[in-house]
Amino acid sequence: MSTRWHTSVSAPGRVWGSFVGAWGLLTLLPFLPALATPRPRSPYFPLCVEVLVLGTAVVYTHRTRWARTARLGAGLGLGLLLLYEVYDATVYVATRRSGILYEDLQYVDNLSYFVLDLWSWRVGVLAVLALAGIGGVGGLVAWGLRTVGRTGRYGGCRAALLAVHLAAWPLVAVVGPALELGPVNMTYQSSGERTRVRTTTTRAVANARASLRLQTMLDSMRTAPVDSAYAAYDTLALDRRPSIYLLMVESYGSTLNTHPSLRAPYRALMRRTDSVFAANGWHRATARSDIPVRGGRSWLSIASLLTGTRVGHQLLFNQFQAASDDSTRKVPHLVRFLDGQGYRTVALQPFTFERPGLPVRNLYDFDVPTYRDDLNYRGPSYGLADAPDQYSLHHTHETHLAPSPDPFFLFFETVDSHSLWNYGLPPYLDDWTRFNEQTEATRSPHPNAESFPPVFLPDSITAPTIYDQPTPLRYLRHVAHELRVLREYLVEKAPPGSLVLLLGDHQPPLIDSADRTVPLHVLSTDSTLVAHARRHGFTEGLLPSPESPTLRQEGLYSFLVRLLAAHDRGTAPADTTALPPLRPRGVPPSLLVP
């Protein structure tokens, strides 16, 4: 039949099947990234209004001179729609936030180096399969658009399409906003309002607006006044200088204390760990730290702690790097302060190594920066850093800390608990130097085996092969192993009176978390140091409780300086007279802009 429309309301059964099948395919495609990842999907699922609009245009231009143009436009629109959904889901998996394009473009360069590091013939095969999959999706889209155009000639199909429009637009324009459907999206929240974005289009618009706000914020910082609170720290001269450990455990997040399958074993782990420290004369106190990032980008968390400024964006971090390159301008930070007090500052970052086009930078001017290639490790590869953390920590202690009686500051960014927790647990050896004697990587024996420090998890968790367990339990086992490494080291080798800050760098990726907080523990064999922490509300022991306070990450710089000053003067915890200023929210980021 050559007419454009079939005016009859009825349609053959096979036409209905093709019509509904094609629409279902086209509607489902944009949701696939959200269905395959933890990213929250639209509350209107399975309705996709963008596909509804594009498909309707194809139906009503069928067999007109605009038909080909409409199909090409709809195909391009669907391609862009799917591309944005893939991009947004990828960003969410990696950072637990929705995309901000102006920010995310900064990671393209680093991502390319990461891909090169992982490149192998298997990765090449996966890349070929991915390209074939993209071609297959393109073919399915073309078939779906042709089918909806052909079957949409029938009056019954067009009536069904009209009914969907009559239901969809009141839902999207009135019901959804009135009922506040969809989760609150913190990424696009710029003030106190609760921002919700429910469709791909509104997310893309919010993305653009957030990008513009970020650009405006960075531009405004160049002329903003600089808070000089940290300059006052230069007048301090500490006589009592305990050695300091800043131990940032990779992915050690508060979700351990809230996740249904992790809470009970984690709390048992911390109770037993706490008892070991107590038996060895260590005093302990616990709070939470509010980190500016979730699920990744640990360098931003580190920058926030060391500079006392909330560094929540890569672009701001880039500005800080540029300011650090300016030899005429010294940005104040914790490492520089401790260096001025006579501390030997040591950084242990085993995952850091030089790549082509991506040089290693001693951004905070540590006296002894220790990276992967400085560890003299010759054993088999265990995870991302090759050397396990037990080896890295003890090697650094014996090489750079033990030979000198001077007080030191050790910043250790651990690696063994780095996601995706699919490398298997490294063994815990009674002699760490034996790692260099191994020729083949071995799995850790049962954690309660004789002569091995216990990991303090139930046998029901530690007995199964780790690769066979779900992601949350693999994560828990890696964190427990990491805490064992740190516990045994501190009990055996930390100098008397040392001050330890042990915290996570961010919540773990791939596991749902309610907020950005991580556990923050203060430990010392000197009770007065921990007493000063308790004055800030820290609760007794290592187990977080509802009463444990939440300190912002950028406030830890001034918290630590103030604690050291109070300890140096021997003042009672309640006496804050003449102590250096405390900045619980840090200082504005204009401090970091060149």
XYZ file of C-alpha atoms in Angstrom, residues 170-558:
389
model
C 2.092 15.016 33.350
C 4.312 12.494 35.147
C 7.515 14.270 34.164
C 6.304 17.877 34.431
C 3.964 17.698 37.431
C 3.870 14.442 39.392
C 7.642 13.855 39.597
C 8.501 17.340 40.910
C 5.482 17.428 43.228
C 6.359 14.076 44.833
C 10.118 14.817 44.716
C 10.798 11.559 42.921
C 14.405 10.469 42.525
C 17.403 10.654 44.893
C 19.007 13.924 45.934
C 21.985 14.605 43.686
C 24.743 16.227 45.743
C 26.963 16.786 42.718
C 24.895 19.657 41.394
C 23.947 21.147 44.754
C 25.487 24.592 45.096
C 23.710 25.841 48.220
C 21.189 24.499 50.713
C 18.610 23.325 48.191
C 17.932 19.642 47.553
C 18.676 19.175 43.881
C 17.051 16.287 41.997
C 17.607 15.456 38.357
C 15.381 12.760 36.889
C 16.051 12.520 33.153
C 19.160 12.458 30.988
C 18.393 15.901 29.600
C 18.040 17.516 33.025
C 21.249 15.822 34.170
C 23.107 17.117 31.122
C 21.774 20.641 31.738
C 22.708 20.433 35.421
C 26.132 19.174 34.362
C 26.620 22.218 32.146
C 25.500 24.591 34.894
C 27.768 22.934 37.449
C 30.676 23.226 35.008
C 29.998 26.940 34.567
C 29.757 27.450 38.344
C 33.054 25.647 38.812
C 34.753 27.821 36.218
C 33.336 30.953 37.843
C 34.510 29.826 41.273
C 38.048 29.220 40.057
C 38.148 32.598 38.329
C 36.893 34.396 41.444
C 39.583 32.855 43.651
C 42.296 34.723 41.807
C 41.119 38.000 43.342
C 39.750 36.652 46.641
C 41.551 37.560 49.891
C 43.844 34.919 51.394
C 43.253 33.755 54.971
C 46.589 34.065 56.780
C 45.679 31.893 59.800
C 48.304 29.286 58.942
C 51.032 31.911 58.782
C 50.790 32.175 62.578
C 52.040 28.614 62.857
C 55.477 29.791 61.708
C 55.982 31.486 65.080
C 55.747 28.193 66.973
C 58.857 26.426 68.258
C 58.126 22.972 69.616
C 60.454 21.473 72.219
C 58.528 18.233 72.673
C 58.361 16.595 69.279
C 56.906 13.101 69.221
C 57.390 11.112 66.047
C 54.230 11.280 63.954
C 52.595 8.708 61.691
C 49.921 9.751 59.236
C 48.598 6.442 57.925
C 45.985 6.753 55.173
C 44.426 3.357 54.553
C 43.200 3.024 50.989
C 39.366 2.866 50.759
C 38.928 2.579 54.545
C 35.440 4.071 54.740
C 32.605 4.397 57.260
C 30.515 2.063 55.125
C 32.275 -0.726 57.040
C 30.242 0.316 60.074
C 26.925 0.658 58.225
C 26.825 -1.913 55.421
C 24.520 -4.827 56.411
C 27.028 -7.580 55.622
C 30.082 -5.707 56.944
C 28.969 -4.020 60.163
C 29.098 -7.016 62.534
C 32.468 -8.482 61.424
C 34.013 -5.004 61.200
C 32.960 -4.154 64.732
C 34.352 -7.468 65.968
C 37.583 -6.742 64.118
C 37.922 -3.304 65.715
C 37.093 -4.527 69.224
C 39.833 -7.159 69.059
C 42.286 -4.740 67.428
C 41.528 -2.226 70.177
C 42.223 -4.809 72.886
C 45.628 -5.627 71.370
C 46.647 -1.967 71.338
C 45.384 -1.515 74.909
C 47.349 -4.542 76.102
C 50.507 -3.023 74.615
C 50.085 0.338 76.337
C 48.462 2.304 73.524
C 45.767 4.881 74.221
C 43.093 5.223 71.507
C 40.381 7.662 70.462
C 38.101 7.728 67.419
C 36.133 10.207 65.308
C 35.111 10.480 61.675
C 36.570 12.620 58.942
C 34.422 14.179 56.217
C 36.344 13.752 52.952
C 35.694 15.964 49.882
C 35.604 12.953 47.515
C 34.036 9.499 47.421
C 35.221 6.264 45.872
C 38.504 7.563 44.436
C 40.852 10.497 43.759
C 42.826 10.019 46.946
C 45.254 12.792 45.978
C 42.448 15.327 46.546
C 41.801 13.878 49.999
C 45.510 14.046 50.793
C 45.754 17.630 49.558
C 42.798 18.675 51.713
C 44.431 17.229 54.832
C 47.949 18.524 54.256
C 47.013 22.026 53.047
C 44.076 22.669 55.376
C 41.936 23.666 52.387
C 39.064 21.679 50.961
C 40.334 20.423 47.612
C 37.275 18.799 46.086
C 38.018 19.464 42.417
C 40.860 18.402 40.165
C 41.013 21.893 38.680
C 41.720 23.365 42.112
C 44.405 20.732 42.654
C 45.957 21.763 39.346
C 46.046 25.358 40.595
C 47.813 24.170 43.748
C 50.397 22.344 41.638
C 50.990 25.505 39.616
C 51.438 27.519 42.823
C 53.902 24.924 44.138
C 55.960 25.271 40.949
C 56.342 28.989 41.643
C 59.622 29.236 43.552
C 58.752 32.740 44.773
C 55.612 31.588 46.578
C 55.478 29.014 49.385
C 52.032 27.603 50.069
C 51.798 26.728 53.791
C 51.011 23.092 54.553
C 51.541 20.470 57.242
C 54.755 18.986 55.812
C 56.368 22.415 55.563
C 55.335 23.199 59.150
C 56.819 19.970 60.530
C 59.974 20.437 58.487
C 60.377 23.848 60.116
C 60.044 22.201 63.549
C 62.991 19.909 62.871
C 61.112 16.802 61.826
C 62.532 14.445 59.230
C 59.629 14.165 56.807
C 59.232 10.893 54.897
C 56.577 9.992 52.326
C 55.868 6.345 51.519
C 53.731 6.033 48.368
C 54.413 2.586 46.863
C 51.947 3.001 44.006
C 53.678 6.128 42.706
C 56.114 5.625 39.839
C 57.239 7.589 36.818
C 55.390 7.044 33.549
C 56.205 8.471 30.095
C 54.818 11.996 30.062
C 53.736 11.766 33.695
C 56.703 12.546 35.952
C 56.748 11.927 39.696
C 56.469 15.135 41.727
C 57.443 15.686 45.329
C 54.581 18.148 45.622
C 54.840 18.664 49.399
C 58.653 18.791 49.581
C 59.152 15.736 51.778
C 62.753 15.268 52.846
C 62.614 11.624 51.738
C 59.990 10.770 49.135
C 59.824 6.980 48.783
C 58.089 5.607 45.711
C 57.763 2.196 44.083
C 61.196 2.234 42.453
C 62.907 3.266 45.723
C 61.923 0.129 47.654
C 64.562 -2.260 46.246
C 61.841 -4.863 45.855
C 62.767 -7.956 43.816
C 59.984 -10.353 44.766
C 56.827 -11.309 42.852
C 54.118 -8.793 42.175
C 51.369 -8.435 44.772
C 48.703 -6.066 43.495
C 49.111 -2.585 42.090
C 52.362 -1.620 43.814
C 54.206 -4.925 43.251
C 55.587 -4.810 46.809
C 53.101 -5.680 49.580
C 52.572 -3.034 52.247
C 54.264 -5.134 54.936
C 57.486 -5.026 52.935
C 57.163 -1.336 51.984
C 56.521 -0.173 55.546
C 59.291 -2.195 57.186
C 61.801 -1.380 54.441
C 61.103 2.327 54.872
C 61.404 2.048 58.640
C 64.743 0.244 58.529
C 66.144 2.468 55.764
C 64.903 5.947 56.664
C 63.424 6.012 60.181
C 65.380 3.719 62.485
C 68.942 4.956 61.657
C 68.322 8.426 63.142
C 67.188 9.343 66.679
C 65.587 12.549 65.402
C 61.777 12.801 65.397
C 60.169 11.925 62.094
C 56.907 12.407 60.258
C 55.903 9.417 58.128
C 53.075 9.769 55.648
C 52.103 6.323 54.357
C 49.506 5.896 51.603
C 48.723 2.180 51.720
C 48.003 0.033 48.650
C 46.988 -3.503 49.702
C 43.339 -2.493 50.200
C 43.071 -0.711 46.856
C 40.022 -1.658 44.804
C 38.971 -3.756 42.965
C 40.136 -6.223 45.657
C 40.613 -8.920 43.036
C 44.388 -9.408 43.338
C 44.156 -11.784 46.278
C 45.668 -11.172 49.703
C 49.449 -11.049 50.009
C 50.898 -13.298 52.706
C 51.967 -11.969 56.072
C 55.536 -13.167 56.684
C 57.261 -13.451 60.047
C 60.332 -11.939 58.346
C 59.461 -9.211 55.852
C 62.824 -9.499 54.053
C 61.826 -12.946 52.772
C 59.541 -11.310 50.216
C 62.646 -10.640 48.108
C 63.528 -14.360 48.248
C 60.240 -15.449 46.686
C 60.045 -16.310 43.019
C 56.302 -16.837 42.823
C 53.414 -15.033 44.493
C 51.749 -17.120 47.203
C 48.403 -16.710 48.874
C 48.223 -15.913 52.531
C 47.706 -18.979 54.731
C 44.735 -19.200 57.051
C 44.963 -15.986 59.121
C 44.748 -17.852 62.429
C 47.570 -20.265 61.569
C 50.276 -20.579 64.176
C 52.995 -17.882 64.104
C 50.882 -15.535 62.033
C 49.212 -12.514 63.649
C 45.425 -13.016 63.505
C 43.326 -10.942 61.161
C 40.435 -10.941 63.671
C 37.670 -11.961 61.271
C 35.369 -14.988 61.671
C 36.452 -18.247 60.052
C 33.284 -18.172 57.964
C 34.722 -15.100 56.190
C 38.415 -15.978 56.062
C 38.194 -19.690 55.197
C 36.646 -19.422 51.671
C 38.852 -18.558 48.732
C 38.740 -14.785 48.441
C 38.081 -14.815 44.685
C 34.833 -16.723 45.283
C 33.418 -14.118 47.679
C 31.229 -11.095 46.877
C 32.826 -7.672 46.545
C 31.962 -6.395 50.067
C 33.638 -9.372 51.753
C 36.713 -9.141 49.538
C 36.927 -5.488 50.533
C 36.579 -6.297 54.239
C 39.313 -8.940 54.078
C 41.750 -6.532 52.430
C 41.060 -3.842 55.031
C 41.496 -6.377 57.848
C 44.824 -7.438 56.338
C 45.909 -3.803 56.091
C 45.022 -3.134 59.721
C 47.005 -6.244 60.736
C 50.089 -4.925 58.916
C 49.814 -1.537 60.624
C 48.960 -2.973 64.050
C 51.914 -5.333 64.139
C 54.315 -2.674 62.901
C 53.201 -0.045 65.438
C 53.319 -2.448 68.370
C 56.770 -3.727 67.403
C 58.622 -0.722 66.013
C 56.973 2.653 66.638
C 59.125 4.816 68.938
C 57.725 5.352 72.453
C 55.360 8.307 72.654
C 54.677 8.376 68.910
C 51.496 10.040 67.718
C 49.505 8.069 65.124
C 46.696 9.371 62.953
C 45.085 6.462 61.134
C 42.253 7.192 58.702
C 40.861 6.327 55.302
C 41.427 8.338 52.159
C 37.813 7.954 50.959
C 34.833 5.621 50.957
C 35.310 2.532 48.769
C 34.158 2.477 45.151
C 31.726 -0.230 43.988
C 30.053 -0.373 47.422
C 27.106 1.838 48.335
C 27.841 4.424 51.021
C 25.559 6.974 52.649
C 28.092 9.778 53.047
C 31.724 10.785 52.498
C 33.066 10.027 55.977
C 35.920 7.717 56.949
C 37.039 6.480 60.385
C 39.682 8.641 62.062
C 41.735 7.123 64.891
C 44.297 8.808 67.135
C 46.707 6.500 68.971
C 49.717 7.031 71.231
C 51.518 5.414 74.158
C 51.526 8.940 75.634
C 48.122 9.424 77.269
C 48.330 13.231 77.167
C 48.375 13.285 73.366
C 45.171 11.266 73.161
C 43.619 13.319 75.971
C 43.931 16.422 73.798
C 42.118 14.585 71.018
C 39.328 13.602 73.391
C 38.856 17.256 74.211
C 37.698 17.625 70.604
C 35.035 14.988 71.217
C 36.926 11.877 70.116
C 35.390 8.821 71.761
C 37.253 6.123 73.675
C 38.741 3.208 71.736
C 38.896 2.346 68.050
C 35.236 1.499 67.481
C 33.178 4.368 65.999
C 30.024 5.182 67.928
C 27.050 7.507 67.343
C 28.747 9.972 69.712
C 31.971 10.077 67.678
C 32.279 13.555 66.118
C 32.821 14.297 62.454
C 35.782 16.527 61.630
C 36.208 17.965 58.181
C 39.317 16.755 56.389
C 40.628 20.275 55.829
C 40.361 20.958 59.568
C 42.856 18.223 60.500
C 45.903 20.385 59.692
C 45.060 22.980 62.337
